[in-house]
Amino acid sequence: MANIEWSDGAPIYRQLKERVIAMMLDGVLKPGDALPSVRQVAADYQLNPITVSRAYQELADEALVEKRRGLGMFVTEEASKKLRSSERERFLHDEWPQVVERIERLGLSTRDLLQSIGNGANE
């Protein structure tokens, strides 16, 4: 896992869980890959092992990872598909309405938005 900066806005176990989810969506963690051990993550990021275990347990509860006795936690085959579906739904339901509201407030047109992409507005 890359360097992580923890914020005060959410519990650390939830931030860790979201980081693992992002790694799955980005393809850094692929189906069948092992997650770093609880002890390793706790040591690397100076976290309580219970915090790491809680994040991993939530991932297991959502069937994104599976426990293999004596081997650790592994990304499930269907994790990526499940995540894309749920993250798309969350974006469309929770985030997109706010984006649309801001676009309307700023008086931007579809043409403005498409031109900004073509003009490298992200540079």
PDB file of C-alpha atoms in Angstrom:
ATOM      1  CA  MET A   1       0.000   0.000   0.000  1.00  0.00           C
ATOM      2  CA  ALA A   2       1.165   3.484  -0.760  1.00  0.00           C
ATOM      3  CA  ASN A   3       1.751   6.211   1.783  1.00  0.00           C
ATOM      4  CA  ILE A   4      -1.544   7.038   3.478  1.00  0.00           C
ATOM      5  CA  GLU A   5      -2.485  10.252   5.231  1.00  0.00           C
ATOM      6  CA  TRP A   6      -5.342   9.798   7.688  1.00  0.00           C
ATOM      7  CA  SER A   7      -7.982  12.486   7.995  1.00  0.00           C
ATOM      8  CA  ASP A   8     -10.090  13.332  11.000  1.00  0.00           C
ATOM      9  CA  GLY A   9     -13.286  13.145   8.943  1.00  0.00           C
ATOM     10  CA  ALA A  10     -13.852   9.385   9.174  1.00  0.00           C
ATOM     11  CA  PRO A  11     -12.712   6.480  11.339  1.00  0.00           C
ATOM     12  CA  ILE A  12      -9.325   5.107  10.321  1.00  0.00           C
ATOM     13  CA  TYR A  13     -10.700   1.606   9.712  1.00  0.00           C
ATOM     14  CA  ARG A  14     -13.129   3.076   7.180  1.00  0.00           C
ATOM     15  CA  GLN A  15     -10.362   5.089   5.496  1.00  0.00           C
ATOM     16  CA  LEU A  16      -8.236   1.939   5.281  1.00  0.00           C
ATOM     17  CA  LYS A  17     -11.159  -0.001   3.829  1.00  0.00           C
ATOM     18  CA  GLU A  18     -11.740   2.726   1.218  1.00  0.00           C
ATOM     19  CA  ARG A  19      -8.032   2.657   0.313  1.00  0.00           C
ATOM     20  CA  VAL A  20      -8.163  -1.105  -0.268  1.00  0.00           C
ATOM     21  CA  ILE A  21     -11.334  -0.647  -2.354  1.00  0.00           C
ATOM     22  CA  ALA A  22      -9.590   2.036  -4.433  1.00  0.00           C
ATOM     23  CA  MET A  23      -6.675  -0.341  -5.001  1.00  0.00           C
ATOM     24  CA  MET A  24      -9.119  -2.999  -6.220  1.00  0.00           C
ATOM     25  CA  LEU A  25     -10.877  -0.562  -8.568  1.00  0.00           C
ATOM     26  CA  ASP A  26      -7.528   0.703  -9.891  1.00  0.00           C
ATOM     27  CA  GLY A  27      -6.350  -2.855 -10.562  1.00  0.00           C
ATOM     28  CA  VAL A  28      -3.509  -2.688  -8.049  1.00  0.00           C
ATOM     29  CA  LEU A  29      -5.175  -5.549  -6.176  1.00  0.00           C
ATOM     30  CA  LYS A  30      -6.570  -8.130  -8.585  1.00  0.00           C
ATOM     31  CA  PRO A  31      -8.820 -11.142  -7.989  1.00  0.00           C
ATOM     32  CA  GLY A  32      -6.820 -13.808  -6.178  1.00  0.00           C
ATOM     33  CA  ASP A  33      -4.242 -11.368  -4.799  1.00  0.00           C
ATOM     34  CA  ALA A  34      -3.420 -11.571  -1.097  1.00  0.00           C
ATOM     35  CA  LEU A  35      -3.956  -8.546   1.100  1.00  0.00           C
ATOM     36  CA  PRO A  36      -1.013  -7.597   3.286  1.00  0.00           C
ATOM     37  CA  SER A  37      -1.294  -9.244   6.690  1.00  0.00           C
ATOM     38  CA  VAL A  38      -3.028  -7.434   9.533  1.00  0.00           C
ATOM     39  CA  ARG A  39       0.254  -7.359  11.440  1.00  0.00           C
ATOM     40  CA  GLN A  40       2.151  -5.956   8.466  1.00  0.00           C
ATOM     41  CA  VAL A  41      -0.361  -3.159   7.803  1.00  0.00           C
ATOM     42  CA  ALA A  42      -0.544  -2.336  11.523  1.00  0.00           C
ATOM     43  CA  ALA A  43       3.249  -2.108  11.733  1.00  0.00           C
ATOM     44  CA  ASP A  44       3.679  -0.167   8.460  1.00  0.00           C
ATOM     45  CA  TYR A  45       1.085   2.473   9.330  1.00  0.00           C
ATOM     46  CA  GLN A  46       1.410   2.429  13.117  1.00  0.00           C
ATOM     47  CA  LEU A  47      -2.175   1.279  13.572  1.00  0.00           C
ATOM     48  CA  ASN A  48      -3.789  -0.902  16.155  1.00  0.00           C
ATOM     49  CA  PRO A  49      -4.189  -4.408  14.672  1.00  0.00           C
ATOM     50  CA  ILE A  50      -7.852  -4.318  15.748  1.00  0.00           C
ATOM     51  CA  THR A  51      -8.365  -1.302  13.464  1.00  0.00           C
ATOM     52  CA  VAL A  52      -6.888  -3.189  10.505  1.00  0.00           C
ATOM     53  CA  SER A  53      -8.906  -6.309  11.376  1.00  0.00           C
ATOM     54  CA  ARG A  54     -12.109  -4.283  11.427  1.00  0.00           C
ATOM     55  CA  ALA A  55     -11.425  -2.869   7.958  1.00  0.00           C
ATOM     56  CA  TYR A  56     -10.603  -6.331   6.618  1.00  0.00           C
ATOM     57  CA  GLN A  57     -13.686  -7.832   8.288  1.00  0.00           C
ATOM     58  CA  GLU A  58     -15.947  -5.292   6.588  1.00  0.00           C
ATOM     59  CA  LEU A  59     -14.374  -6.189   3.255  1.00  0.00           C
ATOM     60  CA  ALA A  60     -15.019  -9.866   4.019  1.00  0.00           C
ATOM     61  CA  ASP A  61     -18.608  -9.137   5.096  1.00  0.00           C
ATOM     62  CA  GLU A  62     -19.167  -7.530   1.695  1.00  0.00           C
ATOM     63  CA  ALA A  63     -17.614 -10.586  -0.031  1.00  0.00           C
ATOM     64  CA  LEU A  64     -14.842  -8.470  -1.530  1.00  0.00           C
ATOM     65  CA  VAL A  65     -12.173 -10.555   0.187  1.00  0.00           C
ATOM     66  CA  GLU A  66     -12.197 -14.062   1.585  1.00  0.00           C
ATOM     67  CA  LYS A  67     -10.336 -15.600   4.483  1.00  0.00           C
ATOM     68  CA  ARG A  68      -8.224 -18.640   3.725  1.00  0.00           C
ATOM     69  CA  ARG A  69      -7.309 -20.438   6.912  1.00  0.00           C
ATOM     70  CA  GLY A  70      -3.618 -20.141   7.596  1.00  0.00           C
ATOM     71  CA  LEU A  71      -2.992 -18.127   4.431  1.00  0.00           C
ATOM     72  CA  GLY A  72      -4.660 -14.753   4.980  1.00  0.00           C
ATOM     73  CA  MET A  73      -7.172 -12.617   3.101  1.00  0.00           C
ATOM     74  CA  PHE A  74      -7.552 -12.719  -0.678  1.00  0.00           C
ATOM     75  CA  VAL A  75      -9.453 -10.596  -3.178  1.00  0.00           C
ATOM     76  CA  THR A  76     -12.491 -12.519  -4.453  1.00  0.00           C
ATOM     77  CA  GLU A  77     -13.093 -13.162  -8.140  1.00  0.00           C
ATOM     78  CA  GLU A  78     -16.262 -11.035  -8.186  1.00  0.00           C
ATOM     79  CA  ALA A  79     -14.850  -8.110  -6.135  1.00  0.00           C
ATOM     80  CA  SER A  80     -14.102  -5.835  -9.094  1.00  0.00           C
ATOM     81  CA  LYS A  81     -17.507  -6.362 -10.698  1.00  0.00           C
ATOM     82  CA  LYS A  82     -19.324  -5.799  -7.384  1.00  0.00           C
ATOM     83  CA  LEU A  83     -17.314  -2.695  -6.622  1.00  0.00           C
ATOM     84  CA  ARG A  84     -17.825  -1.107 -10.022  1.00  0.00           C
ATOM     85  CA  SER A  85     -21.542  -1.664  -9.751  1.00  0.00           C
ATOM     86  CA  SER A  86     -21.864  -0.337  -6.208  1.00  0.00           C
ATOM     87  CA  GLU A  87     -19.473   2.576  -6.763  1.00  0.00           C
ATOM     88  CA  ARG A  88     -21.333   3.617  -9.927  1.00  0.00           C
ATOM     89  CA  GLU A  89     -24.629   3.476  -8.045  1.00  0.00           C
ATOM     90  CA  ARG A  90     -23.189   5.491  -5.162  1.00  0.00           C
ATOM     91  CA  PHE A  91     -21.756   8.079  -7.564  1.00  0.00           C
ATOM     92  CA  LEU A  92     -25.009   8.459  -9.480  1.00  0.00           C
ATOM     93  CA  HIS A  93     -27.117   8.607  -6.309  1.00  0.00           C
ATOM     94  CA  ASP A  94     -24.892  10.593  -3.926  1.00  0.00           C
ATOM     95  CA  GLU A  95     -22.291  12.552  -5.874  1.00  0.00           C
ATOM     96  CA  TRP A  96     -23.712  13.237  -9.332  1.00  0.00           C
ATOM     97  CA  PRO A  97     -26.717  15.286  -8.121  1.00  0.00           C
ATOM     98  CA  GLN A  98     -24.286  17.649  -6.369  1.00  0.00           C
ATOM     99  CA  VAL A  99     -22.188  17.943  -9.523  1.00  0.00           C
ATOM    100  CA  VAL A 100     -25.282  18.683 -11.622  1.00  0.00           C
ATOM    101  CA  GLU A 101     -26.430  21.286  -9.099  1.00  0.00           C
ATOM    102  CA  ARG A 102     -23.045  23.029  -9.280  1.00  0.00           C
ATOM    103  CA  ILE A 103     -23.020  22.901 -13.090  1.00  0.00           C
ATOM    104  CA  GLU A 104     -26.455  24.508 -13.152  1.00  0.00           C
ATOM    105  CA  ARG A 105     -25.469  27.115 -10.553  1.00  0.00           C
ATOM    106  CA  LEU A 106     -22.465  28.089 -12.678  1.00  0.00           C
ATOM    107  CA  GLY A 107     -24.553  28.190 -15.856  1.00  0.00           C
ATOM    108  CA  LEU A 108     -22.350  25.705 -17.689  1.00  0.00           C
ATOM    109  CA  SER A 109     -23.658  24.006 -20.799  1.00  0.00           C
ATOM    110  CA  THR A 110     -22.903  20.534 -22.077  1.00  0.00           C
ATOM    111  CA  ARG A 111     -20.844  22.206 -24.789  1.00  0.00           C
ATOM    112  CA  ASP A 112     -18.785  24.096 -22.164  1.00  0.00           C
ATOM    113  CA  LEU A 113     -18.076  20.872 -20.331  1.00  0.00           C
ATOM    114  CA  LEU A 114     -17.101  18.932 -23.444  1.00  0.00           C
ATOM    115  CA  GLN A 115     -14.858  21.768 -24.641  1.00  0.00           C
ATOM    116  CA  SER A 116     -13.097  21.869 -21.280  1.00  0.00           C
ATOM    117  CA  ILE A 117     -12.219  18.189 -21.690  1.00  0.00           C
ATOM    118  CA  GLY A 118     -10.914  18.749 -25.204  1.00  0.00           C
ATOM    119  CA  ASN A 119      -8.891  21.802 -24.131  1.00  0.00           C
ATOM    120  CA  GLY A 120      -7.109  19.973 -21.335  1.00  0.00           C
ATOM    121  CA  ALA A 121      -8.830  21.819 -18.489  1.00  0.00           C
ATOM    122  CA  ASN A 122      -7.233  19.384 -16.077  1.00  0.00           C
ATOM    123  CA  GLU A 123      -3.736  20.623 -16.825  1.00  0.00           C
TER     124      GLU A 123
END
